[in-house]
Short mmCIF file of C-alpha atoms in Angstrom, two decimals:
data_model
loop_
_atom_site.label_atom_id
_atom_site.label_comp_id
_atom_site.label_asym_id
_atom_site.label_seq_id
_atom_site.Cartn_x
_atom_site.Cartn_y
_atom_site.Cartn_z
CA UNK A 1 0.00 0.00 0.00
CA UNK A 2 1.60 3.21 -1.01
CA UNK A 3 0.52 6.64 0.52
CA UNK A 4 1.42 9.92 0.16
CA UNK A 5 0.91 12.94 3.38
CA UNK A 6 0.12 16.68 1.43
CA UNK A 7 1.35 18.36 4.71
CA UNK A 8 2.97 15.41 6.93
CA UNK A 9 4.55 17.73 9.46
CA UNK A 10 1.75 18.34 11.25
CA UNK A 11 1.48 17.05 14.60
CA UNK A 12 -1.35 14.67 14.18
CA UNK A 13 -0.57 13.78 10.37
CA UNK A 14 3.56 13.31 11.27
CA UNK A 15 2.19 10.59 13.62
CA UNK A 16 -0.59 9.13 11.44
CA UNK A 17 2.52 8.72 8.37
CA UNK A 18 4.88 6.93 11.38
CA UNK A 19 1.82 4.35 11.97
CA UNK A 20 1.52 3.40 8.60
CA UNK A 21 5.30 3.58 8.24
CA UNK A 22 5.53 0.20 11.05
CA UNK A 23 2.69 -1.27 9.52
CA UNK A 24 4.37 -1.65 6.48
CA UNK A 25 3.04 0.49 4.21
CA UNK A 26 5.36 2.28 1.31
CA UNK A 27 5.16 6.50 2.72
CA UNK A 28 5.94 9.59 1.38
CA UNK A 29 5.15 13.19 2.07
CA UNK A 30 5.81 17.09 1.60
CA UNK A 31 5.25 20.31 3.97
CA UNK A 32 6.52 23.68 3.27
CA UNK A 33 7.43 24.05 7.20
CA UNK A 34 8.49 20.81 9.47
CA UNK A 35 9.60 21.90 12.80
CA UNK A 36 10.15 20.14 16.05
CA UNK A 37 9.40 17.25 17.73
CA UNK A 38 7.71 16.00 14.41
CA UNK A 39 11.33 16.58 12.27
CA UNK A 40 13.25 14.44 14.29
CA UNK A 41 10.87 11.80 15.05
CA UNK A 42 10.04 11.83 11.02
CA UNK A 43 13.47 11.79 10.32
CA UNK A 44 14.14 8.64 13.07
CA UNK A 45 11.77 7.04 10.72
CA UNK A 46 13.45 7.50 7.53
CA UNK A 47 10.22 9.54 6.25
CA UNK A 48 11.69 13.20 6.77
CA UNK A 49 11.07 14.49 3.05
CA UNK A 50 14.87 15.82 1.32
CA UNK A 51 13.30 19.30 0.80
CA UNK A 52 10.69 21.33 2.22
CA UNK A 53 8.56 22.60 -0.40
CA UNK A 54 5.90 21.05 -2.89
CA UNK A 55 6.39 18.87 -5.54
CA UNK A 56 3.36 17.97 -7.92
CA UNK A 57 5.98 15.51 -9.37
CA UNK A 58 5.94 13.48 -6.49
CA UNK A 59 2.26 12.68 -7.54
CA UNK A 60 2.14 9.68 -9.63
CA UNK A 61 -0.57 7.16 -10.25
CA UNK A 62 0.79 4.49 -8.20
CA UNK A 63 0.11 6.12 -5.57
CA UNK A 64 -2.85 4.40 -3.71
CA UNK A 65 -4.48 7.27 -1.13
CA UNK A 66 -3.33 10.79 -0.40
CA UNK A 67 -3.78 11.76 2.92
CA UNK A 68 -4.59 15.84 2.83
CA UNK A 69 -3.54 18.24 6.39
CA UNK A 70 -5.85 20.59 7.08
CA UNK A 71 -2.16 22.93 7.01
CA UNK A 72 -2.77 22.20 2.95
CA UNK A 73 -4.74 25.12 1.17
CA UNK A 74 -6.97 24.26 -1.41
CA UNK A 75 -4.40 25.49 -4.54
CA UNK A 76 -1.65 23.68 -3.14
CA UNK A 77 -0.28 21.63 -6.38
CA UNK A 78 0.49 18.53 -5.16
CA UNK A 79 -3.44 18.49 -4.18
CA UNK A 80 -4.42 19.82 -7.42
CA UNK A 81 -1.87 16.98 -9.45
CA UNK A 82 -4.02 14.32 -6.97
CA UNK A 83 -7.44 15.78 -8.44
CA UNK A 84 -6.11 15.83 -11.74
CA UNK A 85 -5.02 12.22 -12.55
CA UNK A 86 -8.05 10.85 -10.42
CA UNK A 87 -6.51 9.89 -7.14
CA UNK A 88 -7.95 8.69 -3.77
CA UNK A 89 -7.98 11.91 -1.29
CA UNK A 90 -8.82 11.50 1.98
CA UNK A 91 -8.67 13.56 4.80
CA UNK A 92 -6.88 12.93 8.10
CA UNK A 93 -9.88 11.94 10.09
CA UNK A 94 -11.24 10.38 6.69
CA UNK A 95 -8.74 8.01 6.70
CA UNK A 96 -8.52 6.95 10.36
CA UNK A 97 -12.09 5.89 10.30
CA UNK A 98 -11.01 3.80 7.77
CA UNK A 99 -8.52 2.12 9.41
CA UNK A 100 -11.37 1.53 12.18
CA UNK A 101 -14.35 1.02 10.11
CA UNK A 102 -14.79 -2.55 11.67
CA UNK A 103 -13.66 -2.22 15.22
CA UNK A 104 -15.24 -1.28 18.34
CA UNK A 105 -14.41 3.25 18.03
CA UNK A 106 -14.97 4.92 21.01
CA UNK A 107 -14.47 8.56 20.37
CA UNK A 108 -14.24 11.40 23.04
CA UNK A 109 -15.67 14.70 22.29
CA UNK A 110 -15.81 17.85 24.18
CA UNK A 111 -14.01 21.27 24.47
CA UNK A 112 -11.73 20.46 27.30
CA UNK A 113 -10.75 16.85 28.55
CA UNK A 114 -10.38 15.25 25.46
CA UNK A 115 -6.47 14.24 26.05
CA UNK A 116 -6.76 13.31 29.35
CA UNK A 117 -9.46 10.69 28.96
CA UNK A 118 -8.38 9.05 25.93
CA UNK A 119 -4.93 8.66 27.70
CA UNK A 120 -6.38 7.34 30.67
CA UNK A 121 -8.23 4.91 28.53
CA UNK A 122 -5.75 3.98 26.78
CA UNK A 123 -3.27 3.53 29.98
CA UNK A 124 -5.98 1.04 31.80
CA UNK A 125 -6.29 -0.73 28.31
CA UNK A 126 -2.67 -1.30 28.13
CA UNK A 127 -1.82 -1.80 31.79
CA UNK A 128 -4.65 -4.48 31.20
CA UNK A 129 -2.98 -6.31 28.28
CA UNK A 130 -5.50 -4.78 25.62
CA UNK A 131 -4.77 -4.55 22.51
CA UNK A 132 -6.25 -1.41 20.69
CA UNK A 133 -5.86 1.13 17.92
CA UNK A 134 -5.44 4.26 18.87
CA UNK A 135 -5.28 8.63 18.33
CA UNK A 136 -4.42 10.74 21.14
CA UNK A 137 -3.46 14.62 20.96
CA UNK A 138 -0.52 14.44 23.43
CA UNK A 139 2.65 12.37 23.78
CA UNK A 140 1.71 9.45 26.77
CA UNK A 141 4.10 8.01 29.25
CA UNK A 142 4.74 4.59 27.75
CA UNK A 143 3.78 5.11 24.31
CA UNK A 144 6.11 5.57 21.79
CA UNK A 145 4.08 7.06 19.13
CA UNK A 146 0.05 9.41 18.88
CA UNK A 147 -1.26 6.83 16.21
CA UNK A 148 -1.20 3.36 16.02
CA UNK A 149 -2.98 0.65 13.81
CA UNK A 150 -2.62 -2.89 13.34
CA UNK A 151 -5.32 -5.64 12.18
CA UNK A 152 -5.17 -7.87 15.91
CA UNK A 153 -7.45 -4.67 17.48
CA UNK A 154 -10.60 -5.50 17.91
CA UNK A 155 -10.87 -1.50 19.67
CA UNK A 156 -9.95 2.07 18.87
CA UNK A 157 -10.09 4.85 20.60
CA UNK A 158 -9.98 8.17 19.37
CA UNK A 159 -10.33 11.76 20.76
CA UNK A 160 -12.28 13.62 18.68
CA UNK A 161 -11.71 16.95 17.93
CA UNK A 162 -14.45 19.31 16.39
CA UNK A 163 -12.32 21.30 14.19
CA UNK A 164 -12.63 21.02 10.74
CA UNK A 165 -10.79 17.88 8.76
CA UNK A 166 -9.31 19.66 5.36
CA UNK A 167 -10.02 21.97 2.73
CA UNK A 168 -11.67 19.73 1.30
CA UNK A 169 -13.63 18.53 4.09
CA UNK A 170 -15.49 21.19 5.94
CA UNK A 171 -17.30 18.43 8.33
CA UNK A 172 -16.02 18.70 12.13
CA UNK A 173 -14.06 15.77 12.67
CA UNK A 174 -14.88 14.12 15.10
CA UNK A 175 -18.61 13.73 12.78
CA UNK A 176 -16.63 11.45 10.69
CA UNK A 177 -15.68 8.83 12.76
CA UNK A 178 -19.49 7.02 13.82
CA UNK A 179 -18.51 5.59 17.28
CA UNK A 180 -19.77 2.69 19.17
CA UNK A 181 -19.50 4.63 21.90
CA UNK A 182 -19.49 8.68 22.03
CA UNK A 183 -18.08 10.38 25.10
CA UNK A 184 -19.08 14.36 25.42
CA UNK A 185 -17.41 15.92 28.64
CA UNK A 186 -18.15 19.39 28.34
CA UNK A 187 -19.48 22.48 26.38
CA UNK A 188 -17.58 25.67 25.64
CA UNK A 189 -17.01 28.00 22.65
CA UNK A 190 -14.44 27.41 20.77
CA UNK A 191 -12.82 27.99 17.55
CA UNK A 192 -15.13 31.55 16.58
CA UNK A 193 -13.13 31.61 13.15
CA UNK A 194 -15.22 28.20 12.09
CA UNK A 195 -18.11 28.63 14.51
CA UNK A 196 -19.43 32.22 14.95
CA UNK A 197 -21.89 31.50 17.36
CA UNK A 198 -22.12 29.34 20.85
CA UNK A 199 -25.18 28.25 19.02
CA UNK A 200 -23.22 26.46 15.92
CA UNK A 201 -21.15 25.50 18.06
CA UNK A 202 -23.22 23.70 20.28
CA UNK A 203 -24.82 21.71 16.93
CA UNK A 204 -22.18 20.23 16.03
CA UNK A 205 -22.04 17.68 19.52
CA UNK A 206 -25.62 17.06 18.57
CA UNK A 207 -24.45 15.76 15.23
CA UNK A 208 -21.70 14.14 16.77
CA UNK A 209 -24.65 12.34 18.96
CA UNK A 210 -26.67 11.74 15.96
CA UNK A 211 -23.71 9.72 14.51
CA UNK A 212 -23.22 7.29 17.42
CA UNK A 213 -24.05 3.81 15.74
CA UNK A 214 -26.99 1.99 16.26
CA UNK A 215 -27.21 0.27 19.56
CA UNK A 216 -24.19 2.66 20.96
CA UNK A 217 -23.77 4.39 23.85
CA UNK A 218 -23.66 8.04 24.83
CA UNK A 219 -21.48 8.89 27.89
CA UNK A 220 -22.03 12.07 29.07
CA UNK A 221 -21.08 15.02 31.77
CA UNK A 222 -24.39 15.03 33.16
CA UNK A 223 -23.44 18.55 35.05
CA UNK A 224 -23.19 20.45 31.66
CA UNK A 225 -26.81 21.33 30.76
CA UNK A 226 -26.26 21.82 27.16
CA UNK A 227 -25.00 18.21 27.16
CA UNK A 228 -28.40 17.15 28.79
CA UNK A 229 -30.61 19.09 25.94
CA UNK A 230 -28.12 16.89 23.57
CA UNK A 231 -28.70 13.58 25.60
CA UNK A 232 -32.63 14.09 25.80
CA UNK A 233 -32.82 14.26 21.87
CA UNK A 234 -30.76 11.19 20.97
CA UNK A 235 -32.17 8.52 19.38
CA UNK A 236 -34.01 5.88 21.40
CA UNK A 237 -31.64 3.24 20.70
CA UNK A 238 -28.72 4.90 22.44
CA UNK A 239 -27.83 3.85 25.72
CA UNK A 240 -27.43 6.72 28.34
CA UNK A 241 -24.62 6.70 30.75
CA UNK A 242 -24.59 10.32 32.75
CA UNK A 243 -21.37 10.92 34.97
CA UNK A 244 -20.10 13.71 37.40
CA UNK A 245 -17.01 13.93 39.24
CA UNK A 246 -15.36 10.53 40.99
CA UNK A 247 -15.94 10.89 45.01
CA UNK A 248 -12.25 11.85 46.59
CA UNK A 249 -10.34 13.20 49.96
CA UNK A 250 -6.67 14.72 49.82
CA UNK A 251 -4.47 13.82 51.96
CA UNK A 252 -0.84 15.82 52.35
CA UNK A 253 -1.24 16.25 48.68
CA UNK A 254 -2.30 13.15 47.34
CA UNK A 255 -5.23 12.86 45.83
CA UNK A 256 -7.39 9.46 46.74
CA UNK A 257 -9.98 8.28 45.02
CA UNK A 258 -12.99 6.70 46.98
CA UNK A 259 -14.94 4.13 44.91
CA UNK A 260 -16.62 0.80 46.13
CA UNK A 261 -15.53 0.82 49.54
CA UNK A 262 -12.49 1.04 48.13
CA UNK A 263 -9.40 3.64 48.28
CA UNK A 264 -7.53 4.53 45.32
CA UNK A 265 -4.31 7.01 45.33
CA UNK A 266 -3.70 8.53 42.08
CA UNK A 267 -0.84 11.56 40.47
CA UNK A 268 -3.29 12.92 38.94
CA UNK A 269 -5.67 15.69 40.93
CA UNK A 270 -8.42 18.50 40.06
CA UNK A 271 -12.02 18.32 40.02
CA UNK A 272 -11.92 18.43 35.90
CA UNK A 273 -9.33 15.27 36.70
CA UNK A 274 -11.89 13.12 38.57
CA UNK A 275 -14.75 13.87 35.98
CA UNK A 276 -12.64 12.82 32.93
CA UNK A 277 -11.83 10.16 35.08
CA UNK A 278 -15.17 8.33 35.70
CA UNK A 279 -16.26 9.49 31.83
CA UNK A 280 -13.10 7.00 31.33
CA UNK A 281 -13.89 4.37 33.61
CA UNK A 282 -17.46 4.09 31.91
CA UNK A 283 -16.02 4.07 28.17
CA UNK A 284 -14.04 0.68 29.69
CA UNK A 285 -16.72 -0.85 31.61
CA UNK A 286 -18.72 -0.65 28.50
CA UNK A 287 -16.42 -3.11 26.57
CA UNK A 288 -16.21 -5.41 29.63
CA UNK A 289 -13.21 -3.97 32.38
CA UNK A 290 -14.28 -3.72 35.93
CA UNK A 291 -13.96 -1.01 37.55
CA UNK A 292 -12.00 -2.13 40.38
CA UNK A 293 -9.38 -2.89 37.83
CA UNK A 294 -9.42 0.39 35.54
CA UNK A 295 -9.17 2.28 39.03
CA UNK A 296 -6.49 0.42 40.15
CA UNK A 297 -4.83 0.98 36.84
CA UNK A 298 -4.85 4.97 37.52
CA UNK A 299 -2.94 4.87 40.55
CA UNK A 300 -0.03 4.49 37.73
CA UNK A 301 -1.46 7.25 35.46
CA UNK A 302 0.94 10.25 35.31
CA UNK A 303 -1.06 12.62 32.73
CA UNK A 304 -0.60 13.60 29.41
CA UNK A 305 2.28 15.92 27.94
CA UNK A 306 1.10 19.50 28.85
CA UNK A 307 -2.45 18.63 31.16
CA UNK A 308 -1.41 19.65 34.23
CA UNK A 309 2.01 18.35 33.75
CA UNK A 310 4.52 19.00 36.59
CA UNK A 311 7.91 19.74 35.56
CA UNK A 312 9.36 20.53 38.21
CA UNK A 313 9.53 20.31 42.05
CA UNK A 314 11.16 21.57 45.18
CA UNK A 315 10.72 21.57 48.54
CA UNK A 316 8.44 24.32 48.70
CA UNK A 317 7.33 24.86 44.99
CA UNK A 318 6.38 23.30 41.74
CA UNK A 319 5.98 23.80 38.30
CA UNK A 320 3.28 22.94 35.86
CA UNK A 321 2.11 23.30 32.30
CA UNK A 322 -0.89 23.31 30.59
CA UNK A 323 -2.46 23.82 27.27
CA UNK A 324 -5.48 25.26 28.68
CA UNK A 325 -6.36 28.34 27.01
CA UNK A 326 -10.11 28.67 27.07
CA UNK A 327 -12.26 30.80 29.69
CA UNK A 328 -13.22 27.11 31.37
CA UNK A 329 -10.14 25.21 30.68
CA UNK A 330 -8.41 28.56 32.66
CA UNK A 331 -10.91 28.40 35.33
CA UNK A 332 -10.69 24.92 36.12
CA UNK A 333 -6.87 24.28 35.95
CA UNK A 334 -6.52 27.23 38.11
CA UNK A 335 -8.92 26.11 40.60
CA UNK A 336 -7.21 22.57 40.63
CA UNK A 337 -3.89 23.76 41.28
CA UNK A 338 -5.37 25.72 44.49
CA UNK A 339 -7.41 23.09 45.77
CA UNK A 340 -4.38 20.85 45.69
CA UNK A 341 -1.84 23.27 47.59
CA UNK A 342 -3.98 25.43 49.39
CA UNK A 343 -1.12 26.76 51.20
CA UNK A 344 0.72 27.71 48.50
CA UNK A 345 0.93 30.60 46.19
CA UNK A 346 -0.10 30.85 43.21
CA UNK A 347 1.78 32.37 40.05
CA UNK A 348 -1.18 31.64 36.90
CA UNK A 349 0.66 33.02 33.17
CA UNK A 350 -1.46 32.22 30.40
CA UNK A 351 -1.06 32.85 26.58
CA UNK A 352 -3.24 34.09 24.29
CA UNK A 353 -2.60 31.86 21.32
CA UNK A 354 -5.46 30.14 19.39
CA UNK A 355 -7.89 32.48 16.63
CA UNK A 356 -10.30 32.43 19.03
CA UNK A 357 -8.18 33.56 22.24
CA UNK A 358 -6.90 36.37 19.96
CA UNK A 359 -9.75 37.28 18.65
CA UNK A 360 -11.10 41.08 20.26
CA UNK A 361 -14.77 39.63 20.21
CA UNK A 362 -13.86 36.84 22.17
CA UNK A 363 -11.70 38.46 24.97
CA UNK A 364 -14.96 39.27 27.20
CA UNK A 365 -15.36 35.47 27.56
CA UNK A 366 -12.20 35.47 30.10
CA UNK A 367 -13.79 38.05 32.59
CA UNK A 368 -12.82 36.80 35.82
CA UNK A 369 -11.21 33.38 34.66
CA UNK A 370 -7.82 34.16 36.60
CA UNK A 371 -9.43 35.58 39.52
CA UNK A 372 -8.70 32.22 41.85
CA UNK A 373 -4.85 32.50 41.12
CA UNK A 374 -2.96 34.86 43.89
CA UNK A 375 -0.55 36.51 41.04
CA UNK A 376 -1.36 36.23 37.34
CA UNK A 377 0.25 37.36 33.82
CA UNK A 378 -1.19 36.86 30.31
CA UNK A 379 1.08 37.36 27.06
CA UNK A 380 0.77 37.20 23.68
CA UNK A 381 2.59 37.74 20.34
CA UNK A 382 2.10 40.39 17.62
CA UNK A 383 3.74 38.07 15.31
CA UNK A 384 0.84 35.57 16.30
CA UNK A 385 -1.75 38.03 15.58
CA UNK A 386 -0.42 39.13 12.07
CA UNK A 387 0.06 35.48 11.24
CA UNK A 388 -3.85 34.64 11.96
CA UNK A 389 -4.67 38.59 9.69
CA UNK A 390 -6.50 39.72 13.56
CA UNK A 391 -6.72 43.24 14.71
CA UNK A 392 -3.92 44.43 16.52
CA UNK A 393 -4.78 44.18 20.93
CA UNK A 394 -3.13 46.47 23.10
CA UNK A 395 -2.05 45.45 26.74
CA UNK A 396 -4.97 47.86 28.52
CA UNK A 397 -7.68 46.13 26.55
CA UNK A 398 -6.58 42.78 27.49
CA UNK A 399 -6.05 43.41 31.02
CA UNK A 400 -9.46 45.09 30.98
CA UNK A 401 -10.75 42.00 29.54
CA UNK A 402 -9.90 39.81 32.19
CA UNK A 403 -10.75 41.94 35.07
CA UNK A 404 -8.07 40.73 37.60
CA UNK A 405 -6.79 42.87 39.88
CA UNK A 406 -2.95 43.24 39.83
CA UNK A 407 -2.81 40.85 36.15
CA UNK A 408 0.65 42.03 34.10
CA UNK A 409 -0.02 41.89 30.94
CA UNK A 410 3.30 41.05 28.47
CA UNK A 411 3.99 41.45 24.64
CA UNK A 412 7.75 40.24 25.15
CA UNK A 413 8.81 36.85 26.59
CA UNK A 414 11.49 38.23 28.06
CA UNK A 415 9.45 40.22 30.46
CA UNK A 416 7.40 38.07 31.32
CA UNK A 417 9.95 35.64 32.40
CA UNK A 418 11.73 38.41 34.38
CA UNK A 419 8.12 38.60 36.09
CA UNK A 420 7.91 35.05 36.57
CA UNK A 421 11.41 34.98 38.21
CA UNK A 422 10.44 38.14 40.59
CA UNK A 423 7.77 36.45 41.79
CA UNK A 424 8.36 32.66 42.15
CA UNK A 425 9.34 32.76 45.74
CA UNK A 426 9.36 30.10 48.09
CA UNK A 427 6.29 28.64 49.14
CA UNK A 428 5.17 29.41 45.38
CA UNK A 429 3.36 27.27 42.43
CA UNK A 430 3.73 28.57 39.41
CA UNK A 431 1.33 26.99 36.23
CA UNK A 432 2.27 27.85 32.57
CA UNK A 433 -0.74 27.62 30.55
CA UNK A 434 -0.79 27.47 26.75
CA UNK A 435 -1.30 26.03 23.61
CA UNK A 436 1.69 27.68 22.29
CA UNK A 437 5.26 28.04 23.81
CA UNK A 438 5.17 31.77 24.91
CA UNK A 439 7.16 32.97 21.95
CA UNK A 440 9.94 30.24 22.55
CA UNK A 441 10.55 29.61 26.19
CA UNK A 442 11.65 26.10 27.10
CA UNK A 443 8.82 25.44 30.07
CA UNK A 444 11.28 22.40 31.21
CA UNK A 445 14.31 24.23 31.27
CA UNK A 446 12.43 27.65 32.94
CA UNK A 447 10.79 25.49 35.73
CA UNK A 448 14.37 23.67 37.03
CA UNK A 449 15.78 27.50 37.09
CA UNK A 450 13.07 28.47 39.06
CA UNK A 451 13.20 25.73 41.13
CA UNK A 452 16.67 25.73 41.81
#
């Protein structure tokens, strides 16, 4: 089987080309930027193209599908070569369904969570000697690779993102892969460039409903009452399974789950932790684990990459990062943090990052989100905003935005490290929270100087 990647450094596609790589397809690609982790780890692989660039000569007819990143704009002419001479396109999520088409897909939507309880389904399922198929957003502890495929699988799993699949493709995609089982763990607007209204927004989980298959299961965040409206309109043949948060105490830190008479000490802690948690524990009782087991499995569950990650710990402090960058996903990883240390400090930087997060229509949505955190900073890049074509933001109309009393706001990383450093004292957490990097700042490297 020989495919080709239009756009293969992308961090879902680079890992989607690797998993066809080992199961022995014939790959190729092209991008016209490849940067870091996904260069080296495409390059460890033997797939790292010899040029970036496109080359409409690398599209022959031999070729059996084309795989098409949603990075890929629609005159891109290695796309327009594949139209052309007539080949297969699909797009990313197009193709994974594929793969999956007759396996048991459970797929977890919702604006925050996503990561975190496919990689906790994916850790029991593995700690449990389960063989499954697999996309996850983040890099897990103890897998090597974000995509895998091979025929023994009777499951995948699959977090399911609602952002579009390719130029091509203007369905959400997470509508395109029909699951078995649908998992939606919370509500929030996102992503105002595709959906302009909460509204939209909100229709595209009911679709997502719509397409569980017959006989499936919805699990839903029965706390969320936009989920319930979704819930109380699916079709009768879909099995309901509401969840809220796991029952827990916390004791000198740790968090301990309380389930079945049981006691259950996991790494992981935050009231958003325990709900993806049971949403998790229900998506694998569904294809036959017992809870005692899956619960027992999380006591060796250290997070994904970037979800409340701690990189860093001393005596007295600690360091964590985050890709929250929503109002909600804000709100809540704040609110974690404080619960879990309420003795400590707390130093809360965000970055403004995503279209949405940039967006000066938007920024009203983060009134207040940073008001649990004891000092807080926000930054983001002019660079960023030219690159998306937003209106400029100035620093008083984002600090207005948020409403916190004392927030710096920052426009140069450099500062706002300088801030950081001020202010990280002892007895002091400090959580970096974006879907970016800040303009460049090694969060590993930052957090043992601050530490130290």
């Amino acid at each position: 089987m020989r495919v080709h990647f239009i756009a293969i450094g992308g961090s879902a596609m680079h890992n989607l080309a690797i998993a066809l790589h080992k199961k022995g397809y014939n790959v190729s690609g092209s991008d016209d930027e490849i940067f870091e982790p996904a260069k080296s780890r495409l390059k460890q692989y033997g797939l790292l193209p010899e040029s970036e660039g496109w080359f409409p000569e690398k599209i022959t007819k031999d070729i059996d599908s084309v795989i098409l990143g949603m990075h890929a704009k629609g005159d891109n002419p290695e796309l327009i070569k594949a139209k052309q001479i007539g080949l297969k396109i699909y797009s990313y999520p197009e193709y994974l369904y594929e793969l999956g088409k007759d396996k048991t897909r459970i797929v977890v939507g919702g604006s925050h969570g996503k990561t975190t309880i496919t990689a906790m389904i994916l850790h029991a399922l593995k700690t449990l000697g389960i063989n499954t198929d697999y996309m996850v957003g983040a890099k897990i502890e103890g897998f090597d690779v974000m995509v895998k495929s091979d025929e023994q699988s009777r499951y995948m799993v699959l977090e399911g993102d609602e952002y579009l699949s390719s130029v091509l493709d203007m369905r959400p995609k997470f509508h395109l892969y029909k699951p078995h089982i649908g998992i939606i763990n919370g509500i929030a607007w996102d992503h105002i460039n595709v959906f302009p209204t909460f509204e939209n927004y909100v229709e595209q989980f009911k679709i997502f409903a719509d397409k569980i298959e017959p006989n499936g299961s919805l699990i839903y965040y029965n706390q969320d009452e936009n989920i319930r409206k979704i819930a109380a309109q699916v079709r009768k043949d879909i099995s309901l399974l509401p969840y809220e948060g796991l029952k827990c105490r916390i004791e000198n830190g740790i968090t301990i789950v309380q389930e079945g008479g049981k006691e259950y000490p996991i790494e992981v802690f935050g009231r958003h932790n325990l709900i993806n948690m049971n949403a998790a524990m229900l998506a694998c009782e569904a294809i036959g684990v017992k809870r005692e087991d899956f619960l027992q499995t999380m006591c060796s569950f250290a997070g994904a990459a970037k979800r409340l990650e701690k990189v860093a710990e001393g005596k007295t402090q600690a360091v964590f990062s985050d890709f929250a960058h929503s109002p909600s996903k804000l709100k809540a990883t704040i609110q974690a943090v404080k619960e879990q240390y309420p003795d400590r400090r707390l130093l809360a930087c965000m970055e403004l990052h995503t279209f949405s997060s940039l967006s000066r229509n938007f920024l009203s949505q983060y009134k207040g989100c940073m008001d649990m955190a004891d000092i807080a900073a926000v930054y983001f890049s002019k660079h960023a905003i030219e690159l998306k074509r937003l209106e400029n933001l100035d620093v008083e109309e984002v600090a207005e935005a948020f409403s916190k009393s004392g927030l710096r706001v920052f426009t140069d990383r450099c500062s706002l490290q300088e801030f950081v450093r001020s202010n990280a004292e002892s007895n002091t957490n400090v959580l970096m929270m974006s879907s970016g990097n800040f303009g460049g700042i090694n969060i590993k490297e930052f957090a043992q100087e601050l530490i130290k």
